[in-house]
Coordinates of C-alpha atoms in Angstrom, one line a residue:
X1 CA -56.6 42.2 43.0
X2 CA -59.7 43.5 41.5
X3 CA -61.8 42.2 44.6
X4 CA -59.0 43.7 47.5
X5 CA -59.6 46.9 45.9
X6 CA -63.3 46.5 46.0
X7 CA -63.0 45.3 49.6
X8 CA -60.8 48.3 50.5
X9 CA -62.9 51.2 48.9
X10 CA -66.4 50.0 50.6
X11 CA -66.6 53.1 53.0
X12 CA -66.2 55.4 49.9
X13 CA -69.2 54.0 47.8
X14 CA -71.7 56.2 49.1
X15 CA -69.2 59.1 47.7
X16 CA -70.5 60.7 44.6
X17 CA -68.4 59.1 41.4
X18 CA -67.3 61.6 39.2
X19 CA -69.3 60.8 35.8
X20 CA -66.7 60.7 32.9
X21 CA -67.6 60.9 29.4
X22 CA -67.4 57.9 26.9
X23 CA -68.2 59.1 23.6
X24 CA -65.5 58.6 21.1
X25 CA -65.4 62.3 20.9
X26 CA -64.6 62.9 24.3
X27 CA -61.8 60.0 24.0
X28 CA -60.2 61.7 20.9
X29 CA -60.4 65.5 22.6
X30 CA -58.4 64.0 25.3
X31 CA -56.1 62.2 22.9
X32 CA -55.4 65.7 21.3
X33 CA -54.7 67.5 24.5
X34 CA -52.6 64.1 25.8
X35 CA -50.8 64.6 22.4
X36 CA -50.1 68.5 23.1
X37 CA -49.0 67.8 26.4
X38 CA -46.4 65.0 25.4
X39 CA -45.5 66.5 21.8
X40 CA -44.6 70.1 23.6
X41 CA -41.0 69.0 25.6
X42 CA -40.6 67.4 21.8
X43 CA -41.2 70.4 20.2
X44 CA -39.2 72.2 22.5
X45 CA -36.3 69.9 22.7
X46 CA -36.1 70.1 18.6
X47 CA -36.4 73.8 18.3
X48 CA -33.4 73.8 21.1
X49 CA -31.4 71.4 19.8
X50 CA -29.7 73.4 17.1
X51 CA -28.9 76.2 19.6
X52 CA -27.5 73.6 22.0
X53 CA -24.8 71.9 19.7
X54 CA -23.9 75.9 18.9
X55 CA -23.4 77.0 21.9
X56 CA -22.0 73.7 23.7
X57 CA -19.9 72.3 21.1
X58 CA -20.8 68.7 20.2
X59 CA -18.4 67.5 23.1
X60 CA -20.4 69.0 25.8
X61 CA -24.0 68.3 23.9
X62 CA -22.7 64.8 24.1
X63 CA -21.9 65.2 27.8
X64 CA -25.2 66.6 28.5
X65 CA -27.0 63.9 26.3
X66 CA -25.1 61.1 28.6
X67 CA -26.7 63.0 31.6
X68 CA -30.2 63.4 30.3
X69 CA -30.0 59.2 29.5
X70 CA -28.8 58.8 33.4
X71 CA -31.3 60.8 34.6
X72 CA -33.7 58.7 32.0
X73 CA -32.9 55.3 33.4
X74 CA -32.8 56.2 37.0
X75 CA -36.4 57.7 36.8
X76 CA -37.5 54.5 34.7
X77 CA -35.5 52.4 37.8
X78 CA -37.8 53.8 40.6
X79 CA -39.5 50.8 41.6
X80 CA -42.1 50.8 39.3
X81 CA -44.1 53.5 41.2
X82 CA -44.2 56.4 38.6
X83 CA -45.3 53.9 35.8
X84 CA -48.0 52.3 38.4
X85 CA -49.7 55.5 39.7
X86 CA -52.2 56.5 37.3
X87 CA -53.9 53.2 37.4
X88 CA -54.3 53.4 40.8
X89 CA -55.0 57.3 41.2
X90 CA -57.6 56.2 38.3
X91 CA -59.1 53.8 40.1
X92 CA -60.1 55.7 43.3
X93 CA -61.3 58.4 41.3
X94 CA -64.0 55.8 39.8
X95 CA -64.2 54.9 43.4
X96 CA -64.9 58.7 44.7
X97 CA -61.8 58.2 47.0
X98 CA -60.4 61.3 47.1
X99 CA -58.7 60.8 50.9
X100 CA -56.9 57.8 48.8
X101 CA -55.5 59.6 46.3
X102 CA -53.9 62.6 48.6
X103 CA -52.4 59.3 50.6
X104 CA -51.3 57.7 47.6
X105 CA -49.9 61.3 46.1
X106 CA -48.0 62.1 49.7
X107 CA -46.8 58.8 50.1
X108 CA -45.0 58.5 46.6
X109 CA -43.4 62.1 46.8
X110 CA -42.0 61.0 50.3
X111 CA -40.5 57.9 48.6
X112 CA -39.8 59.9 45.5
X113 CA -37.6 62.3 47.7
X114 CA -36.1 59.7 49.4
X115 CA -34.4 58.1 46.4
X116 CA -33.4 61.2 45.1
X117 CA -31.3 62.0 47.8
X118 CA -29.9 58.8 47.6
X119 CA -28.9 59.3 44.4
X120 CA -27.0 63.0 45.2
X121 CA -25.1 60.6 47.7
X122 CA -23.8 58.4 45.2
X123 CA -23.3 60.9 43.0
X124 CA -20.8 62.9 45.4
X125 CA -18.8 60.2 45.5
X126 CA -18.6 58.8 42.4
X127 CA -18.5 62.3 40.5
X128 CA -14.3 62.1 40.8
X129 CA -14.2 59.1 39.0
X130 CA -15.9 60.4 35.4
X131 CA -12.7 60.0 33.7
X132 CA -13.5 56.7 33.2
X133 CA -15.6 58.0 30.2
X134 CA -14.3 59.1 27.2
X135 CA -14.6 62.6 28.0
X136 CA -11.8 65.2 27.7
X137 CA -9.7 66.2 30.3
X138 CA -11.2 69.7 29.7
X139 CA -15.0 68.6 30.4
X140 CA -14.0 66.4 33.3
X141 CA -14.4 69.6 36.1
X142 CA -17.6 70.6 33.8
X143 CA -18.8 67.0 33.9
X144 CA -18.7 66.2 37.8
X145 CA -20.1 69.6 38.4
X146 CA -22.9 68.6 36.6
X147 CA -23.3 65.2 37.8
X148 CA -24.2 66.3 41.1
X149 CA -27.2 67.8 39.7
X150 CA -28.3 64.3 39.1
X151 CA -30.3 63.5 42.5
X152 CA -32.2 66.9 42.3
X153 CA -33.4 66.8 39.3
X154 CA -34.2 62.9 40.0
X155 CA -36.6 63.8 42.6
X156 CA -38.0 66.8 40.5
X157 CA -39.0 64.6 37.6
X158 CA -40.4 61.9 39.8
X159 CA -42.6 64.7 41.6
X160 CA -43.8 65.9 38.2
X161 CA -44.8 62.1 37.0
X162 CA -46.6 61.9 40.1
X163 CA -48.8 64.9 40.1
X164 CA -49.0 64.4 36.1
X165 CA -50.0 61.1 36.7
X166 CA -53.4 62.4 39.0
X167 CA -54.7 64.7 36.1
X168 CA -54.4 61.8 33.6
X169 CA -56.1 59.4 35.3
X170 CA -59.0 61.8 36.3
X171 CA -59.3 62.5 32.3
X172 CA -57.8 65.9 33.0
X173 CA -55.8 66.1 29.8
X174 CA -56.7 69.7 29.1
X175 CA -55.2 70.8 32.4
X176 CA -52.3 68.4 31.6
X177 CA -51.6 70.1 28.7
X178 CA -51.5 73.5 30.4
X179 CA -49.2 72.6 32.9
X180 CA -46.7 70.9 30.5
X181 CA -46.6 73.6 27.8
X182 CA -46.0 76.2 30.9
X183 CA -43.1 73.9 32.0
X184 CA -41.8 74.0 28.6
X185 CA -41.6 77.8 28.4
X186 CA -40.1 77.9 31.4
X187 CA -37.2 75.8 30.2
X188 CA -37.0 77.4 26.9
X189 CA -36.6 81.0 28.3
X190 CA -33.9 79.3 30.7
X191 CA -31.8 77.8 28.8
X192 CA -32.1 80.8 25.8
X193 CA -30.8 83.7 28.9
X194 CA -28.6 81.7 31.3
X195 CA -26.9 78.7 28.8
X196 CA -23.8 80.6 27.3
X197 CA -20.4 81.3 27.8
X198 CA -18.6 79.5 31.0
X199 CA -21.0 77.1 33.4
X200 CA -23.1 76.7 30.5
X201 CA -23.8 72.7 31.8
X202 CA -24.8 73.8 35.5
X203 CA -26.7 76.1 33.4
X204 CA -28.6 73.9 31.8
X205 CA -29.3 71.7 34.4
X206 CA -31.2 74.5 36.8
X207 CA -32.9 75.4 33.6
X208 CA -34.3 71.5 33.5
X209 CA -34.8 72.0 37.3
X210 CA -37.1 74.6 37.1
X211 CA -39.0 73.0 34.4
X212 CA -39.9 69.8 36.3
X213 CA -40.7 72.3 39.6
X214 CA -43.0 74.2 37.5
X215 CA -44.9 71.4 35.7
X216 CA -45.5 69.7 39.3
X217 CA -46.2 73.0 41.0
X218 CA -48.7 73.6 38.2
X219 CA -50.1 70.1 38.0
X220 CA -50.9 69.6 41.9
X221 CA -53.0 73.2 41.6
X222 CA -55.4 72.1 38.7
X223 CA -55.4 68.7 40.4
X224 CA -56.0 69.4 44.3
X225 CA -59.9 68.9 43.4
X226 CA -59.6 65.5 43.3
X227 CA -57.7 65.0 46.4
X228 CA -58.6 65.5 50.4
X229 CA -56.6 65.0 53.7
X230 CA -57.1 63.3 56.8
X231 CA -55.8 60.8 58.8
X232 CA -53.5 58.5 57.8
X233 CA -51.7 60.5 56.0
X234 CA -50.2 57.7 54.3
X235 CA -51.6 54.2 52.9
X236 CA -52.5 51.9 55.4
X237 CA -50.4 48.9 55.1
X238 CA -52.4 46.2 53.0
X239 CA -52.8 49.4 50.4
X240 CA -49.1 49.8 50.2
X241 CA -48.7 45.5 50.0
X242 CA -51.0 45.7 46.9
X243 CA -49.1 48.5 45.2
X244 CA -45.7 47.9 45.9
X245 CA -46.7 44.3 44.4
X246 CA -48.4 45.9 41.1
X247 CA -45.0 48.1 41.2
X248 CA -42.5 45.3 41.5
X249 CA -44.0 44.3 38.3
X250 CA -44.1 47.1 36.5
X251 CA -40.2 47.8 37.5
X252 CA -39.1 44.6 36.0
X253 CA -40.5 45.9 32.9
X254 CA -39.0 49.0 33.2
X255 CA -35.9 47.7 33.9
X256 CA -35.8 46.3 30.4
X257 CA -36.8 49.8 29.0
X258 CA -33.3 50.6 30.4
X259 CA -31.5 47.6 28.9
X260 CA -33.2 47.4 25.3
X261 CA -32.7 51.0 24.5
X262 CA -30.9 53.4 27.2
X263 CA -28.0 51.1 27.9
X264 CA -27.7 51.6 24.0
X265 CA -25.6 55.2 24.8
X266 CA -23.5 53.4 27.6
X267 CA -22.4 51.2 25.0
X268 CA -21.2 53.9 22.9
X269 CA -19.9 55.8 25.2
X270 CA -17.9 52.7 26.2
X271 CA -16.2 52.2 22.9
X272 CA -15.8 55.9 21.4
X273 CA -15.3 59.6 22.1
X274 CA -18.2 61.4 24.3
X275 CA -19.4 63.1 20.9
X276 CA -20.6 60.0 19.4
X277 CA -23.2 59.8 22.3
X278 CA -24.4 63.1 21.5
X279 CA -24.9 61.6 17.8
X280 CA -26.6 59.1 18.7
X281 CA -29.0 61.1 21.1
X282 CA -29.9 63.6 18.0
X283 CA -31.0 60.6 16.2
X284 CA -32.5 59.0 19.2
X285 CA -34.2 62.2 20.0
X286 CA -35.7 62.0 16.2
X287 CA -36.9 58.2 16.7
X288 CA -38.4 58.8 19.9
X289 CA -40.2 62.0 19.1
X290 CA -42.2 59.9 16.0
X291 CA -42.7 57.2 17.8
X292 CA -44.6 59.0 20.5
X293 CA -47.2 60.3 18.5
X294 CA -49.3 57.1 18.2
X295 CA -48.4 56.9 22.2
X296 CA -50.3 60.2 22.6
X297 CA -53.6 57.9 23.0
X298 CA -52.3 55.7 25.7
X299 CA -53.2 57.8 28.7
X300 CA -57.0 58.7 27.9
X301 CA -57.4 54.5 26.8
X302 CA -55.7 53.7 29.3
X303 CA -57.9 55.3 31.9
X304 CA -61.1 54.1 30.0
X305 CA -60.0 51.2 30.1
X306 CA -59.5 50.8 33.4
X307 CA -63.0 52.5 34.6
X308 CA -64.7 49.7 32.3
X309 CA -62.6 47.0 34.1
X310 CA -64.0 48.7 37.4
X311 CA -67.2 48.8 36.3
X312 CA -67.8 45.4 34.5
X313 CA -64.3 43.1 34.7
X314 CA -62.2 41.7 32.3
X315 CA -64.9 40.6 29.6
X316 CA -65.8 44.5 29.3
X317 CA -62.3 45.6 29.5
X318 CA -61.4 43.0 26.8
X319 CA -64.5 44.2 24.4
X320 CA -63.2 47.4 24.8
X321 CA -60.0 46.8 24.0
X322 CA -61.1 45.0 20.5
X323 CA -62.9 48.2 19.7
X324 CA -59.4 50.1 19.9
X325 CA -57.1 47.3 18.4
X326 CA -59.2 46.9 15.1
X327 CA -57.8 50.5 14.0
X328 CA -54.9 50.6 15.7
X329 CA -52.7 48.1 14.3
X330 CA -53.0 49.1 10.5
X331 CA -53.0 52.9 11.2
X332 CA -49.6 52.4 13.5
X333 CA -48.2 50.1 10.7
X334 CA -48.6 52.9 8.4
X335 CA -47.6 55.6 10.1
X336 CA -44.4 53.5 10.6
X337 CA -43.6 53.1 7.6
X338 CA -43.9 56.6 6.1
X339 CA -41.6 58.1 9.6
X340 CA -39.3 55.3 8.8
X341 CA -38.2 56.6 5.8
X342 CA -38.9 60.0 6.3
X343 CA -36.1 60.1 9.4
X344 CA -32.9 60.3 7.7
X345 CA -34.2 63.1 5.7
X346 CA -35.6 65.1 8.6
X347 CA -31.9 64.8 10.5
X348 CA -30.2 66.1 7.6
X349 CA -32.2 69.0 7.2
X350 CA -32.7 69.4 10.7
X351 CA -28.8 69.2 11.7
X352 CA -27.0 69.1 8.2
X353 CA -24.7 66.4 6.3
X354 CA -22.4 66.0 9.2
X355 CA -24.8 64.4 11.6
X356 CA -26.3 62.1 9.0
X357 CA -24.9 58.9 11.0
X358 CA -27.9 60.5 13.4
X359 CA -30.7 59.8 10.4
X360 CA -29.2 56.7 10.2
X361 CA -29.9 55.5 14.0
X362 CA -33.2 57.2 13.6
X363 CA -34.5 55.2 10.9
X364 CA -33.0 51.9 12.5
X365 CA -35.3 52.6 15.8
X366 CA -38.3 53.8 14.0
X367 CA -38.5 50.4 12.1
X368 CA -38.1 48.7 15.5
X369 CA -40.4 50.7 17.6
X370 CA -43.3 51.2 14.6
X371 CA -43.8 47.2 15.1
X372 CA -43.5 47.2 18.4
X373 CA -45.7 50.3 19.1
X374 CA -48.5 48.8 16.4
X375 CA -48.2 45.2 18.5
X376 CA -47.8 46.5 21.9
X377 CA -49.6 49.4 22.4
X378 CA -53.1 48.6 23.1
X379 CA -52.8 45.1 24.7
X380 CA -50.5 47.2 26.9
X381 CA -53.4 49.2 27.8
X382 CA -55.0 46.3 29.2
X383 CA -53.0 44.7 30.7
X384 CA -52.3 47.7 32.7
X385 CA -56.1 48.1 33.2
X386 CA -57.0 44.8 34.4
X387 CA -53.8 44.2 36.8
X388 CA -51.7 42.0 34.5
X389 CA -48.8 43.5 34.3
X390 CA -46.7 40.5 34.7
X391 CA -47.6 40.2 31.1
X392 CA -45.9 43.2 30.1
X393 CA -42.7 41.9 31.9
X394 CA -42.1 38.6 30.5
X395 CA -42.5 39.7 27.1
X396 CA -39.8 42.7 27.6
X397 CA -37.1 40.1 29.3
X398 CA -37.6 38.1 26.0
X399 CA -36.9 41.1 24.1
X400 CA -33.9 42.2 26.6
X401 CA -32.4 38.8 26.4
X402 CA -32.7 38.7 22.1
X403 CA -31.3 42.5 22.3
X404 CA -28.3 41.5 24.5
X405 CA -27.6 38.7 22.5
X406 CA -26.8 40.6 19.0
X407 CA -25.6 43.5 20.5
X408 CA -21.6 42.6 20.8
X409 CA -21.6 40.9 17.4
X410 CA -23.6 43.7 15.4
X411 CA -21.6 46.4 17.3
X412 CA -18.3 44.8 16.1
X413 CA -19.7 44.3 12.4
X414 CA -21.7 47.9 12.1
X415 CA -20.6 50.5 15.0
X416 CA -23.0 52.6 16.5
X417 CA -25.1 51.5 13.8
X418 CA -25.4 47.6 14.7
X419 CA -26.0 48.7 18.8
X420 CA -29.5 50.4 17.5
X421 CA -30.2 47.6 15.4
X422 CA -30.0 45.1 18.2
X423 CA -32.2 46.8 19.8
X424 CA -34.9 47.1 16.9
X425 CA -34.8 43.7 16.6
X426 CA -35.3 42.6 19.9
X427 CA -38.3 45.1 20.4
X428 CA -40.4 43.2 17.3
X429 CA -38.5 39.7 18.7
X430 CA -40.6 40.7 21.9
X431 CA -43.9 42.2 20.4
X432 CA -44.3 38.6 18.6
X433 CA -43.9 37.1 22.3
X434 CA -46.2 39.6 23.7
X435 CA -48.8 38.8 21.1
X436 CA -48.7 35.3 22.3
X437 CA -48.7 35.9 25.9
X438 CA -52.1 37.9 25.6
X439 CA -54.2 34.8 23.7
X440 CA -55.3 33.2 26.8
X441 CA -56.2 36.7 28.4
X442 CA -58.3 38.4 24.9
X443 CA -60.3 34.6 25.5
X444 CA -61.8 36.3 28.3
X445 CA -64.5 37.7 26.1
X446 CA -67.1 34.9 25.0
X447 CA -68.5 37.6 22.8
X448 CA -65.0 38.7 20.8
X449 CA -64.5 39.4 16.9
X450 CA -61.9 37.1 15.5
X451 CA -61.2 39.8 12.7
X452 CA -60.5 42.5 15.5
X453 CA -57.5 41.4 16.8
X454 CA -55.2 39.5 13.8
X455 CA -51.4 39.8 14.1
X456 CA -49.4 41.9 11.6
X457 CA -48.5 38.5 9.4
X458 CA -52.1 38.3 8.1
X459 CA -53.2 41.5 7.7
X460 CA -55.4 42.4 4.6
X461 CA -53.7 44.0 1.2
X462 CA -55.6 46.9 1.6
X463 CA -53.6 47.9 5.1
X464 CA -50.2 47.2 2.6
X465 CA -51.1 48.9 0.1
X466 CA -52.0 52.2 1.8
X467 CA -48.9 51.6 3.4
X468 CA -46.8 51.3 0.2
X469 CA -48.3 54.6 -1.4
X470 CA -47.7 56.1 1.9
X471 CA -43.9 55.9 1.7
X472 CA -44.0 56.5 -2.2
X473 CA -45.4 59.6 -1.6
X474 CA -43.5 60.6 1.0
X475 CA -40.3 59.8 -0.5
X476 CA -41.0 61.4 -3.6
X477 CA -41.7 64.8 -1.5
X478 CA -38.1 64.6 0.1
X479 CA -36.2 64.0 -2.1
X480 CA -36.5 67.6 -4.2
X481 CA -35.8 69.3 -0.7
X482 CA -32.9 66.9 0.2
X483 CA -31.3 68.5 -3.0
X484 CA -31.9 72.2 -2.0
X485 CA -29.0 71.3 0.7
X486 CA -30.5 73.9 3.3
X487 CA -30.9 72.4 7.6
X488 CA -32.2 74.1 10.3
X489 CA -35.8 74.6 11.7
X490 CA -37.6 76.0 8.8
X491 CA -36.0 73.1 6.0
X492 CA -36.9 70.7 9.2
X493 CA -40.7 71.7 8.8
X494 CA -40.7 71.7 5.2
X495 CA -39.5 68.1 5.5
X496 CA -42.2 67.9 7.7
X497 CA -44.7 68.4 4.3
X498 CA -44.7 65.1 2.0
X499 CA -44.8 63.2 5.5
X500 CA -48.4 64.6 6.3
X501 CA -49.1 64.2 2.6
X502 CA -48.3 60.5 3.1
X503 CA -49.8 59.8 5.8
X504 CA -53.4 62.0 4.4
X505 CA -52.7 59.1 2.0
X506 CA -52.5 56.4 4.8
X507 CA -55.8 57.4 6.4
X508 CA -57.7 57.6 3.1
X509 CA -56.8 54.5 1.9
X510 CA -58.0 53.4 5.6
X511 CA -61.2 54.7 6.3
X512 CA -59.6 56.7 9.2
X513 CA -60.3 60.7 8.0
X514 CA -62.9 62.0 10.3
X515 CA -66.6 62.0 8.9
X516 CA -68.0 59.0 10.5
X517 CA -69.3 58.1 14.2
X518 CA -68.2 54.9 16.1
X519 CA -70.0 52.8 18.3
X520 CA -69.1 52.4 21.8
X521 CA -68.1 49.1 23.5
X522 CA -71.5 49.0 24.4
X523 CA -72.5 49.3 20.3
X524 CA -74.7 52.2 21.0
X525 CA -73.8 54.9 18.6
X526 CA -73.5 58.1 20.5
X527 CA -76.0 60.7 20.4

């Protein structure tokens, strides 16, 4: 694959490449603004949430989280495109192709508008039929009416990963950032005037609308410097061969996305009232909002990853990776730990007693995803970067097939309880594969560091027991304020408290508090 690209891009050499900057500072400054752009819908969806279940009821938040997960899955079930383009948008940038990317960019929104008319087809006809569901005869006008927003805001949100995705790869994370935090304001300000009283779905959904609209609006103007016209407008038709391939891929492995963890809310909504998915997507909110932050460095590795692998191959792409890993796996093991505990406390002081069955899913999936995040995540960078995604895909099917397995029996033994836990164990079921998978492709370096790159079974004590204190002292800190008995946003942030005091503890113990330079893959410290 490497070498069609290569052959394909030969016109554009004498291009000027844009220069991008490799110092570990750089790479954490765009870490921080990739976090601030993918922590802001968090934030805002957490500050909202209370004001949602008031002024929806729990029925309809439940009806509007079973949307949200539809609209989820079907974005995750777009043939792989979304999740491919910032590799490739990264790679012509190395290549100074900017006529590329504008093909690339036109051609995806074309397709990206195509499936989400589709979708507003199917929609109109199936939108009769939502009685099916567990939802009351009441919501049932409420919840077609809002199912034919589907397609639109399908197309929206694929439009938005697109044009995200071409200010990633260029290392734009700053102007990321901008355009995500003005999407979130939009949607806040929407859904604070127009969600109350009757329609308050519909309104809901053109609040989400013009949040997607804004962030790609925003996005394709801070981003139009790195793309040009010309003729064709699209990709020629080997170009399109070798993405749609690198796509096909990656959709397989989405697809499993949708069967270890969205198909989760089908289940439930399968088996009891509507409400209950509204339960579970409080505490699913919870679990996927902590287990994001360590995800906040994928896009600015994953891009420097893949400009090494364009400049030097797999052996540079591998040493590279090494450099990552060696810190990664403890620090995600950690921060797992203490989040893992801390979850059921932050959903009781975030939503009160009641919704405590929402902690409980929480902690579930943050156990799940902490191993699989800490096992995953930067040997999913490179496989990405070096055009193995294949990888990725055979170690999610093993994880889908473990998942599917235990889900009947644990659902029958533990409720909504025993769904999430099918899924946690699948995910770590699956790392362990994925860790496997990877041997013969880490072997690529004759230079590598056996100690860099050990799986979670032999770690050292120290790791454990930074770990250990982590979650003692995070523990200790919530339970005083879990006997105050006060929820909402303010107890939520002062739950937040003994967690950053645990994890201060974490990085300590690690070495990981700022104060010292680190080589390069090159072992040149920086200047």
């Amino acid at each position: 694959m490497r070498g069609q690209l290569e052959g394909r891009t030969v016109l554009n050499l004498d291009r000027p490449r844009p220069r991008a900057d490799h110092r570990p500072g750089a790479l954490f400054a765009g870490t921080g603004y990739s976090a601030l752009a993918q922590a802001a819908p968090l934030l805002v969806n957490v500050a909202l949430t209370p004001v949602l279940i008031r002024r929806l009821g729990l029925d309809r938040f439940g009806l509007w989280s079973l949307v949200l997960l539809l609209l989820f899955t079907l974005t995750s079930l777009d043939g792989g495109v979304s999740a491919s383009l910032a590799r490739f948008y990264a790679y012509r940038g190395a290549r100074g192709d900017r006529a590329g990317a504008g093909r690339l960019l036109l051609g995806s929104v074309l397709l990206f508008l195509a499936f989400g008319a589709l979708v507003t087809g199917a929609c109109l006809l199936l939108a009769p039929a939502v009685g099916l569901l567990h939802v009351a005869p009441r919501l049932q006008a409420e919840a077609a009416a809002v199912l034919r927003w589907l397609g639109p805001l399908l197309a929206l949100a694929l439009v938005s990963d697109s044009a995200s995705s071409l200010l990633q790869a260029h290392g734009r994370f700053r102007a990321l950032a901008g355009a995500t935090v003005a999407s979130c304001a939009a949607y806040g300000v929407g859904v604070l005037l127009w969600v109350r009283g009757g329609g308050a779905l519909t309104a809901l959904a053109a609040a989400t609308a013009v949040r997607f609209a804004v962030l790609a609006a925003v996005a394709l103007l801070l981003g139009r410097r790195h793309l040009a016209g010309g003729r064709p407008l699209l990709p020629a038709r080997a170009e399109r061969r070798e993405f749609l391939g690198y796509a096909l891929r990656m959709q397989l492995s989405g697809l499993t996305v949708f069967l270890n963890g969205e198909i989760d809310a089908f289940v439930i909504a399968a088996l009891l009232p509507v409400r209950y998915v509204g339960i579970y997507a409080a505490g699913y909110q919870v679990a996927a909002a902590l287990r994001s932050l360590p995800l906040y460095a994928f896009p600015p590795v994953l891009t420097r990853l893949t400009e090494v692998y364009a400049a030097g191959g797999t052996p540079a792409a591998v040493r590279e990776y090494r450099l990552r890993q060696g810190h990664w796996l403890p620090a995600v093991l950690a921060y797992g730990a203490v989040t893992t505990v801390a979850a059921p406390f932050a959903v009781r002081a975030w939503l009160g007693p009641q919704l405590a069955l929402a902690g409980a899913v929480a902690a579930v999936l943050l156990a799940g995803y902490s191993v699989h995040v800490a096992l995953t995540g930067m040997r999913t960078c490179l496989v990405r970067a070096v055009g193995r995604p294949g990888l990725e895909t055979r170690y999610s099917w093993f994880a889908t097939v473990v998942n599917t397995l235990l889900t009947v029996p644990l659902a029958l033994a533990f409720g909504t309880v025993g769904v999430v836990a099918a899924t946690a164990v699948g995910l770590v079921a699956g790392s362990l594969r994925f860790v496997a998978l990877c041997r013969p492709l880490l072997g690529a370096d004759p230079e590598r560091p056996a100690a860099a790159d050990r799986p979670a079974g032999r770690l050292r004590l120290r790791p454990v027991v930074a770990g250990a204190a982590a979650v003692a002292v995070t523990v200790g800190g919530e339970l005083p304020l879990l006997r105050l008995g006060w929820h909402g946003l303010l107890p939520l942030l002062l739950a937040g408290l003994p967690v950053l005091a645990g994890l201060t503890v974490a990085a300590a113990a690690l070495g990981l508090l700022p104060g010292r330079s680190e080589p390069d893959s090159t072992g040149v410290e920086p200047s």
